[in-house]
Each structure stands twice: as structure tokens, then as C-alpha cells.
Amino acid sequence: MFAAENGLKGDPRLQAISDAIRVVPHFPKQGIMFQDITTLLLDHKAFKHTIDIFVDRYRDMDISVIAGVEARGFMFGPSIALAIGAKFVPLRKPKKLPGEVISEAYELEYGTDCLEMHVGAVPPGERVIVIDDLVATGGTLSAAIRLLERVGAQVVECACVIGLPEVKGQRRLNGKPLYILVEPREIDGCC
Amino acid sequence: MHRALIFSSLNPIYSKLSTTTASPDSAVFPKRDGGWIGPPPVFRLQNYKRTLLPPLCSASDSVANQPKMASQDEQDPRISKISSAIRVIPNFPKPGIMFQDITTLLLDTKAFRDTIDLFVERYRGKDISVVAGIEARGFIFGPPIALAIGAKFVPMRKPNKLPGEVISEEYSLEYGTDIMEMHVGAVQAGERALIIDDLIATGGTLCAAIKLLERVGVHVVECACVIELPELKGRERLGDKPLFVLVSST
């Protein structure tokens, strides 16, 4: 569900966040309008608004873990975790985490990929928010949910800055609520 | 495991401290195995360290100002908890390497908070407008620091990850080379920047980041890492660029 429909309708911060996101056409390939959050990170006020909105939402929800998906989830997750007193758990591509891991495979457009988490990072019963910069098909987030549920954690919600049209209208992913700040920006008169 | 001499005569900061009148009971030099291990102290470092560098000068400080050194000789009490929150994984990614795993630090909410606070306390109010973080673990520490000091965060990435126009810098690995990229236009000439990564080993990656920023006219004020592996001499490789670390490890 989008923040604007969920208590933040008309909140000027959402417009500032949206305006700070840059669209890069045809990356990584033709036809994809890539939503580039690096420009959001250059806008200190808008970046702070982004974190503040998530912190305000999760502060009183008894969340003990923020799980961030590599690599752009790492740019948002730790600040939220620090502000709400939660642990930060990185969910990584294969062979990056040095200790014992559990892995979850997921589908790509062509082929499969894998997400890993350290064994013991999240004890059973802990309440978790999964964070990434953007949700498209939901494949990566679904893998993250499965990983966390396999260790007995409770995924309370998935949080993303941007939600692509594929998820619009879907309030849930794998049965988990989805909380999204903004829709993708479009370039006027492009393509 | 090889034990490093913590006080090297090559390093003027260490030499100065070894002549202080600090007693063996001071917080700086904990007794190991109940005894004082003769001067100059030799430590089994095992993730123990203190911050030693003098306070950072801001853009407005003149070179002639001598920063107060009083706090320099005492270990900040937060450091030992940070150090003990870091997990060492032997033989990763290959035999012989003792990998310093910061993910356990991120699970310790107080120690992670303290880590960020130590950097923020050092860099706040020093006219730093850019925090550049090196993929991927630099992305974990950099943004919270940037937010707290009012700076932008700039990710320094592996090739083909950044979507816009980039500038690239090639750097050496043990075998072969790698490339680091930064978005064109992310930073402006004249800005003052920090570079953050979780760890400095040989310093190759940090050097590449320094070069990328300097090529576009940015002044790199300091490199900051949670952990230093001093045997790999990364500090020397950075040349005249200061390095600030919280924990040193052999």
C-alpha cells in the first residue's frame, strides 16, 4: 500500500522524495526506466524525510530487526534500525557473508539468483521489517520473506521507497503487507 | 598467529604515547593475563585498539592551531564493546585469512549506535558535505553518518551498477584488477569529503576512492574505517591522507 493512501496523503515530504529520484532510461537494458535513488541520497533533506517516514511508522511496532536487501537496502536500512533501536541484518548475494548461512533461491527474468542470511542473526519470534529501495516483481522480497520465515522470524511488513506498477493494487506480498513511499517517476515525452 | 608490535617507532603518534606518564593501571593499557607486558607494551591485538589521531581540523582551523591532546591518550570506553562485537571468521574467503565480520556488530544495537556516534562526534561541524561509502559494507556505515552531519551520501560502486554516467578508477587486487565507479555530478569541485569503509587492509580500495574524488576536484579530508589491519600497511599506502579507525586487528 502506498504511504499517500495510508495516512500521509498530501504530505509534502512524499513529493520532495519523488522529485529527488532520477530516472535513467534504458538501464540496465532497452525499455527499462531505471529509478535511480542515488540522487535522493544527495539531497540531505529528502533522504532524511525518507528515513523519518519509515521510522515514524515502525518506531512503535515493536520491531527488533530491520533486514536490508543488498546493496541498496543497505543504504536505507541501518539508519532506520539505529533510530528505532533494532538490529540490522544484511541479506546478501551468494558468498559474501563469511559465516554459516542459509540460502533462498529466487527467479529472475532469465535464470535464478540466491539470497543469503547468516545463521543465528535472527532468533525465532523476532519481528522483522524487510527493506529495499524498490519493489518490481517482488521476487527478491519474496525470497527475503521466505528466508526469515524459515528461521521462525515474523515478517511484519516489507518497506520500499519505490513501488513499480506490477505491485500497484497489491497490498500484500506472500501474504505480507507492503509499504511503499512513492510510485516511479516518469519522464515526459520520453520514448 | 603473528602478534604485532603496537608501538612502532615509525609512527610518531605511537612513539609519543609510549613516553607518557600514564600508569599501567590507566584505561589505555589493560593488563593482559594479570601482568604488565614490559615497555613498550606488546599486545595480542585481537580486536583491541584505541583511537589515536588528534582531533580533526575544520576548514576554518589554521594549521598553526594545536588541537587539545588530552583525550588522545585515553581509550573511549565505547571502543572495547565495539571491538568485542566484531566476529572473526577464520579462513574466509580463503585459507589463512582471518575475516573481520562486522555483521555481528550490526546485531548489537548499542555497539552499532556507538560506532556511528564516534564517527559523527569526530566529523560533525567540520564542513564536510560528502560522505562517500565503498560498496557494500561502506553503505551500511556511511548513510547514518551522512544524515547525522548533514552531508550527502555518495556510493562508490563496482562496475556497471550505477545507472547514470560514471567515472571509473582501476585498482590492483592481489591477483588482477578491479574497477570502482562514481556518478558524474554527484560531487562538486571544492567539496570536503570523507570516505567510509568497514575495514582497511592494503588500502587499495580506499586509494581508488580518493583518486576518483580528487579527479573531480573534491578535497578528501579523511578516510574512516571501523577496523584497520595494520600489518597490511594500508595507512602508509594512503600517503598524506589521514586515516581514522576505531579498532586495529592482527
Coordinates of C-alpha atoms in Angstrom, one line a residue:
Chain A
M1 CA 0.0 0.0 0.0
F2 CA 1.2 3.5 -0.7
A3 CA 2.0 5.9 2.0
A4 CA -0.2 8.5 0.5
E5 CA -3.2 6.2 0.9
N6 CA -2.1 5.3 4.4
G7 CA -2.1 8.4 6.5
L8 CA 0.4 10.5 4.5
K9 CA -2.0 11.9 1.9
G10 CA -0.7 15.3 0.8
D11 CA 2.4 15.1 2.9
P12 CA 4.8 17.4 1.1
R13 CA 7.7 15.1 2.1
L14 CA 6.5 12.5 -0.4
Q15 CA 6.6 15.0 -3.3
A16 CA 10.1 16.0 -2.2
I17 CA 11.2 12.4 -2.1
S18 CA 9.7 11.7 -5.5
D19 CA 11.3 14.8 -7.1
A20 CA 14.7 13.7 -5.8
I21 CA 14.6 10.4 -7.6
R22 CA 16.3 10.4 -11.1
V23 CA 15.0 8.3 -14.0
V24 CA 17.7 6.8 -16.2
P25 CA 16.2 5.5 -19.4
H26 CA 17.3 2.1 -20.9
F27 CA 19.3 0.9 -17.9
P28 CA 20.3 -1.9 -17.5
K29 CA 18.7 -2.6 -20.9
Q30 CA 16.4 -1.1 -23.5
G31 CA 13.0 -0.3 -22.3
I32 CA 13.7 -0.2 -18.6
M33 CA 13.2 3.3 -17.0
F34 CA 15.6 2.8 -14.1
Q35 CA 14.6 4.6 -10.9
D36 CA 17.9 5.9 -9.5
I37 CA 17.8 6.7 -5.8
T38 CA 21.4 7.9 -5.7
T39 CA 20.1 11.4 -6.3
L40 CA 17.8 11.0 -3.3
L41 CA 20.9 10.3 -1.2
L42 CA 22.5 13.5 -2.5
D43 CA 19.5 15.5 -1.2
H44 CA 20.1 15.5 2.5
K45 CA 16.6 16.8 3.4
A46 CA 14.8 14.4 1.1
F47 CA 16.9 11.5 2.3
K48 CA 16.1 12.5 5.9
H49 CA 12.4 12.6 5.1
T50 CA 12.6 9.1 3.7
I51 CA 14.2 7.7 6.8
D52 CA 11.9 9.8 9.1
I53 CA 8.7 8.4 7.4
F54 CA 9.8 4.8 7.9
V55 CA 11.0 5.5 11.5
D56 CA 7.7 7.1 12.4
R57 CA 5.8 4.2 11.1
Y58 CA 7.9 1.4 12.7
R59 CA 9.0 3.0 15.9
D60 CA 6.1 1.8 18.0
M61 CA 5.5 -1.5 16.3
D62 CA 7.9 -3.5 18.5
I63 CA 10.3 -4.2 15.6
S64 CA 13.5 -5.8 16.6
V65 CA 15.1 -6.4 13.2
I66 CA 15.5 -4.5 10.0
A67 CA 16.6 -6.8 7.2
G68 CA 18.1 -4.9 4.2
V69 CA 18.5 -6.4 0.8
E70 CA 21.9 -6.0 -0.8
A71 CA 23.0 -3.4 -1.9
R72 CA 20.6 -0.5 -1.9
G73 CA 18.7 -1.8 1.0
F74 CA 21.9 -1.2 3.0
M75 CA 21.6 2.5 2.2
F76 CA 18.3 2.8 4.0
G77 CA 18.0 0.0 6.5
P78 CA 20.7 0.8 9.0
S79 CA 19.5 4.4 9.6
I80 CA 16.0 3.1 10.3
A81 CA 17.4 0.4 12.6
L82 CA 19.5 2.8 14.6
A83 CA 16.6 5.2 15.1
I84 CA 14.2 2.5 16.3
G85 CA 16.7 0.5 18.3
A86 CA 16.6 -2.5 16.1
K87 CA 19.3 -4.8 14.8
F88 CA 20.3 -4.6 11.2
V89 CA 20.6 -7.8 9.2
P90 CA 22.1 -7.7 5.7
L91 CA 20.6 -10.1 3.2
R92 CA 23.3 -10.7 0.6
K93 CA 24.2 -12.2 -2.7
P94 CA 25.9 -15.6 -2.5
K95 CA 29.3 -16.0 -1.0
K96 CA 29.5 -12.5 0.5
L97 CA 28.6 -13.4 4.1
P98 CA 31.6 -15.0 5.8
G99 CA 29.9 -17.2 8.4
E100 CA 27.4 -20.0 8.1
V101 CA 24.4 -19.0 6.0
I102 CA 21.1 -20.2 4.9
S103 CA 20.2 -19.5 1.2
E104 CA 17.0 -19.0 -0.7
A105 CA 16.8 -19.1 -4.4
Y106 CA 14.5 -16.9 -6.5
E107 CA 13.6 -16.4 -10.1
L108 CA 15.0 -13.7 -12.3
E109 CA 13.7 -12.8 -15.8
Y110 CA 16.3 -15.2 -17.1
G111 CA 17.6 -17.8 -14.6
T112 CA 17.8 -17.7 -10.9
D113 CA 19.6 -15.9 -8.1
C114 CA 20.1 -16.5 -4.5
L115 CA 19.8 -14.5 -1.3
E116 CA 21.7 -15.5 1.9
M117 CA 21.5 -14.6 5.6
H118 CA 23.7 -15.5 8.5
V119 CA 22.6 -18.4 10.6
G120 CA 21.8 -17.1 14.1
A121 CA 21.3 -13.5 13.0
V122 CA 17.6 -13.6 13.7
P123 CA 16.2 -15.7 16.5
P124 CA 12.8 -17.2 16.2
G125 CA 9.9 -15.0 17.0
E126 CA 11.6 -11.7 16.3
R127 CA 9.5 -9.1 14.5
V128 CA 11.2 -8.0 11.2
I129 CA 10.8 -5.3 8.6
V130 CA 12.4 -6.1 5.2
I131 CA 13.7 -3.1 3.4
D132 CA 14.8 -2.4 -0.2
D133 CA 14.9 0.6 -2.4
L134 CA 12.4 -0.6 -4.9
V135 CA 9.9 -3.4 -5.5
A136 CA 9.2 -4.6 -9.0
T137 CA 8.0 -8.2 -9.4
G138 CA 8.5 -8.9 -5.7
G139 CA 10.8 -11.8 -6.4
T140 CA 13.7 -10.6 -4.2
L141 CA 11.4 -9.5 -1.4
S142 CA 9.6 -12.9 -1.5
A143 CA 12.9 -14.7 -1.2
A144 CA 13.7 -12.5 1.8
I145 CA 10.4 -13.3 3.4
R146 CA 10.9 -17.0 2.9
L147 CA 14.5 -16.8 4.4
L148 CA 13.2 -15.0 7.5
E149 CA 10.2 -17.3 8.0
R150 CA 12.5 -20.4 7.7
V151 CA 14.2 -19.3 10.9
G152 CA 10.9 -18.6 12.6
A153 CA 11.0 -14.8 12.4
Q154 CA 7.8 -12.9 11.9
V155 CA 8.0 -10.6 8.9
V156 CA 5.7 -7.7 9.9
E157 CA 6.0 -5.7 6.7
C158 CA 8.1 -5.1 3.6
A159 CA 9.1 -1.5 3.1
C160 CA 10.3 0.1 -0.1
V161 CA 10.9 3.7 -1.3
I162 CA 9.5 3.0 -4.8
G163 CA 6.9 0.5 -6.0
L164 CA 6.5 -0.4 -9.6
P165 CA 3.2 -0.8 -11.4
E166 CA 3.4 -4.6 -11.1
V167 CA 2.7 -4.3 -7.4
K168 CA 0.2 -1.4 -7.6
G169 CA -3.1 -2.6 -6.2
Q170 CA -1.3 -5.4 -4.4
R171 CA -1.4 -4.6 -0.7
R172 CA 0.4 -7.8 0.2
L173 CA 3.3 -9.9 -1.0
N174 CA 3.4 -13.5 0.1
G175 CA 0.7 -12.5 2.5
K176 CA 2.9 -9.8 4.0
P177 CA 1.9 -6.1 3.9
L178 CA 3.9 -3.9 1.6
Y179 CA 4.5 -0.3 2.4
I180 CA 5.7 2.0 -0.4
L181 CA 6.5 5.7 -0.3
V182 CA 6.2 6.7 -4.0
E183 CA 5.4 5.5 -7.5
P184 CA 8.0 5.5 -10.2
R185 CA 8.8 8.8 -11.8
E186 CA 8.1 9.2 -15.5
I187 CA 10.0 11.2 -18.0
D188 CA 7.7 13.5 -20.0
G189 CA 7.7 12.8 -23.7
C190 CA 10.2 10.1 -23.5
C191 CA 10.4 7.1 -25.8
Chain B
M1 CA 49.2 -16.0 14.8
H2 CA 51.7 -13.2 14.4
R3 CA 51.5 -10.6 17.1
A4 CA 52.1 -7.1 16.0
L5 CA 54.1 -4.5 18.0
I6 CA 51.5 -1.9 18.7
F7 CA 54.1 0.8 19.2
S8 CA 56.1 1.2 16.1
S9 CA 58.9 3.7 16.0
L10 CA 57.9 4.5 12.5
N11 CA 54.7 6.0 13.7
P12 CA 55.2 9.3 15.5
I13 CA 51.8 9.1 17.3
Y14 CA 52.6 5.8 18.9
S15 CA 56.1 6.9 19.9
K16 CA 54.7 9.9 21.6
L17 CA 52.2 7.9 23.6
S18 CA 54.8 5.4 24.7
T19 CA 56.6 8.2 26.6
T20 CA 53.5 9.4 28.5
T21 CA 53.4 9.1 32.2
A22 CA 50.2 7.1 32.1
S23 CA 50.3 4.4 34.7
P24 CA 50.0 0.8 33.9
D25 CA 46.6 0.9 35.6
S26 CA 45.3 3.5 33.2
A27 CA 42.4 2.6 30.9
V28 CA 44.7 2.8 27.9
F29 CA 46.8 -0.2 28.8
P30 CA 44.8 -3.0 30.2
K31 CA 46.8 -5.7 31.9
R32 CA 46.9 -8.9 30.0
D33 CA 47.0 -12.2 31.9
G34 CA 47.3 -10.2 35.1
G35 CA 50.7 -8.8 34.3
W36 CA 52.1 -5.8 32.6
I37 CA 53.9 -6.8 29.5
G38 CA 57.1 -4.7 29.6
P39 CA 57.7 -1.4 27.8
P40 CA 57.0 -0.7 25.1
P41 CA 53.8 -2.8 25.5
V42 CA 53.3 -5.7 23.1
F43 CA 49.7 -6.6 22.7
R44 CA 47.9 -9.6 21.4
L45 CA 45.7 -7.2 19.5
Q46 CA 42.8 -9.5 19.0
N47 CA 40.5 -6.6 18.1
Y48 CA 41.7 -4.2 20.8
K49 CA 42.6 -0.7 20.0
R50 CA 42.0 2.9 20.8
T51 CA 41.6 6.0 18.7
L52 CA 44.8 7.8 18.5
L53 CA 44.6 10.5 15.9
P54 CA 44.3 14.1 17.0
P55 CA 41.0 15.9 16.6
L56 CA 40.2 16.7 13.0
C57 CA 40.7 20.3 11.9
S58 CA 37.8 22.0 10.3
A59 CA 38.1 24.1 7.2
S60 CA 38.4 27.2 9.4
D61 CA 41.2 26.0 11.7
S62 CA 44.6 27.3 10.9
V63 CA 47.5 24.9 10.5
A64 CA 49.1 26.6 13.5
N65 CA 46.3 25.6 15.9
Q66 CA 47.3 22.8 18.1
P67 CA 44.3 20.7 18.9
K68 CA 44.0 19.6 22.6
M69 CA 45.6 16.3 23.0
A70 CA 44.2 15.4 26.4
S71 CA 41.6 13.0 25.2
Q72 CA 44.0 11.3 22.8
D73 CA 45.7 9.1 25.4
E74 CA 42.5 7.6 26.8
Q75 CA 40.5 4.9 25.1
D76 CA 37.0 5.9 24.6
P77 CA 35.0 3.4 26.8
R78 CA 32.8 2.5 23.9
I79 CA 35.7 1.1 21.8
S80 CA 36.1 -2.2 23.7
K81 CA 32.5 -3.1 23.3
I82 CA 32.6 -2.3 19.6
S83 CA 35.8 -4.4 19.2
S84 CA 34.3 -7.4 21.0
A85 CA 31.2 -7.2 18.9
I86 CA 33.2 -8.0 15.8
R87 CA 33.4 -11.6 14.9
V88 CA 36.5 -13.2 13.3
I89 CA 35.9 -15.9 10.8
P90 CA 39.0 -18.0 10.0
N91 CA 39.9 -19.0 6.5
F92 CA 37.4 -16.8 4.7
P93 CA 37.3 -16.1 1.8
K94 CA 40.3 -18.4 1.6
P95 CA 42.7 -20.3 3.9
G96 CA 44.9 -18.1 6.0
I97 CA 42.6 -15.1 6.0
M98 CA 41.0 -14.1 9.4
F99 CA 37.9 -12.3 8.2
Q100 CA 36.7 -9.4 10.3
D101 CA 32.9 -9.8 10.3
I102 CA 31.1 -6.7 11.2
T103 CA 27.6 -8.2 10.8
T104 CA 27.7 -9.2 14.5
L105 CA 28.4 -5.5 15.3
L106 CA 25.2 -4.6 13.5
L107 CA 23.3 -7.0 15.7
D108 CA 24.5 -5.2 18.9
T109 CA 22.3 -2.1 18.8
K110 CA 24.3 -0.2 21.4
A111 CA 27.7 -1.0 19.9
F112 CA 26.4 -0.1 16.4
R113 CA 25.0 3.1 17.7
D114 CA 28.3 3.9 19.5
T115 CA 30.2 3.1 16.2
I116 CA 28.2 5.7 14.4
D117 CA 28.4 8.2 17.3
L118 CA 32.2 8.0 17.4
F119 CA 32.4 9.0 13.7
V120 CA 29.7 11.6 14.0
E121 CA 31.3 13.2 17.0
R122 CA 34.6 13.5 15.0
Y123 CA 33.1 14.9 11.8
R124 CA 30.1 17.0 12.9
G125 CA 30.7 20.7 12.4
K126 CA 33.8 20.2 10.2
D127 CA 32.2 21.5 7.0
I128 CA 32.1 18.0 5.5
S129 CA 29.5 18.0 2.7
V130 CA 30.2 14.5 1.3
V131 CA 30.3 11.1 2.8
A132 CA 31.5 8.6 0.2
G133 CA 30.9 4.9 1.1
I134 CA 32.5 2.0 -0.6
E135 CA 30.4 -0.9 -1.8
A136 CA 28.9 -2.7 0.0
R137 CA 29.8 -2.5 3.7
G138 CA 30.6 1.2 3.4
F139 CA 26.9 1.6 2.5
I140 CA 26.0 0.4 6.0
F141 CA 28.1 2.9 7.9
G142 CA 28.1 5.9 5.6
P143 CA 24.5 6.9 5.3
P144 CA 23.8 7.2 9.0
I145 CA 26.9 9.3 9.4
A146 CA 25.9 11.5 6.4
L147 CA 22.4 12.0 7.8
A148 CA 23.8 13.0 11.2
I149 CA 26.3 15.5 10.0
G150 CA 24.1 17.0 7.2
A151 CA 26.2 15.6 4.3
K152 CA 25.3 13.9 1.1
F153 CA 25.9 10.2 0.7
V154 CA 27.7 9.1 -2.4
P155 CA 28.0 5.4 -3.2
M156 CA 31.3 4.2 -4.7
R157 CA 30.4 1.1 -6.6
K158 CA 31.6 -1.9 -8.5
P159 CA 31.3 -1.6 -12.3
N160 CA 28.0 -1.5 -14.1
K161 CA 25.9 -0.9 -11.0
L162 CA 25.4 2.8 -11.2
P163 CA 22.8 3.6 -13.8
G164 CA 23.9 7.1 -14.9
E165 CA 27.1 8.5 -16.4
V166 CA 30.1 7.4 -14.3
I167 CA 33.8 8.0 -13.9
S168 CA 35.9 4.9 -13.3
E169 CA 39.2 4.2 -11.5
E170 CA 41.0 0.9 -11.9
Y171 CA 42.9 -0.5 -8.9
S172 CA 45.0 -3.5 -8.1
L173 CA 43.9 -6.6 -6.3
E174 CA 46.1 -9.4 -5.0
Y175 CA 45.6 -11.1 -8.4
G176 CA 44.4 -8.8 -11.2
T177 CA 42.5 -5.6 -11.0
D178 CA 39.0 -4.2 -10.2
I179 CA 37.2 -1.0 -11.0
M180 CA 35.4 1.5 -8.8
E181 CA 32.8 3.9 -10.2
M182 CA 31.1 7.1 -9.1
H183 CA 28.3 9.0 -10.7
V184 CA 29.3 12.1 -12.7
G185 CA 27.9 15.2 -11.0
A186 CA 27.4 13.6 -7.6
V187 CA 30.0 15.8 -6.1
Q188 CA 31.3 19.3 -6.9
A189 CA 34.8 20.6 -7.0
G190 CA 35.8 22.1 -3.7
E191 CA 33.6 20.0 -1.6
R192 CA 35.1 18.4 1.5
A193 CA 34.6 14.6 1.7
L194 CA 35.0 11.7 4.0
I195 CA 35.5 8.2 2.7
I196 CA 34.0 5.3 4.7
D197 CA 34.5 1.6 4.6
D198 CA 34.2 -1.1 7.2
L199 CA 37.8 -2.1 7.0
I200 CA 41.2 -1.0 5.6
A201 CA 43.6 -3.8 4.6
T202 CA 46.1 -2.9 1.9
G203 CA 44.4 0.4 1.2
G204 CA 44.0 -0.3 -2.5
T205 CA 40.2 0.3 -2.5
L206 CA 40.4 3.5 -0.4
C207 CA 43.2 4.8 -2.7
A208 CA 40.9 4.3 -5.7
A209 CA 38.1 6.2 -4.0
I210 CA 40.5 9.0 -3.1
K211 CA 41.6 9.2 -6.7
L212 CA 38.1 9.3 -8.0
L213 CA 37.1 12.1 -5.7
E214 CA 40.3 14.1 -6.3
R215 CA 39.9 13.8 -10.1
V216 CA 36.7 15.9 -9.8
G217 CA 38.3 18.4 -7.5
V218 CA 37.0 17.2 -4.2
H219 CA 39.1 17.6 -1.1
V220 CA 39.3 14.3 0.8
V221 CA 39.6 15.3 4.4
E222 CA 40.0 11.8 5.9
C223 CA 39.4 8.1 5.4
A224 CA 37.4 6.4 8.2
C225 CA 37.1 2.7 8.9
V226 CA 35.8 0.7 11.7
I227 CA 38.8 -1.7 11.5
E228 CA 42.4 -1.5 10.4
L229 CA 44.7 -4.4 9.6
P230 CA 48.0 -2.7 10.4
E231 CA 50.2 -5.4 9.1
L232 CA 49.0 -4.8 5.6
K233 CA 50.2 -1.2 5.8
G234 CA 47.1 0.4 4.3
R235 CA 47.8 3.6 6.3
E236 CA 51.1 4.1 4.5
R237 CA 49.5 3.5 1.1
L238 CA 47.1 6.4 1.8
G239 CA 50.2 8.6 1.9
D240 CA 49.3 12.1 3.1
K241 CA 45.6 11.3 3.5
P242 CA 44.7 10.8 7.2
L243 CA 43.1 7.6 8.4
F244 CA 40.8 7.3 11.4
V245 CA 40.0 3.9 12.7
L246 CA 38.2 2.6 15.8
V247 CA 39.7 -0.9 16.1
S248 CA 43.1 -2.3 15.0
S249 CA 43.5 -6.0 14.5
T250 CA 46.1 -8.6 13.6

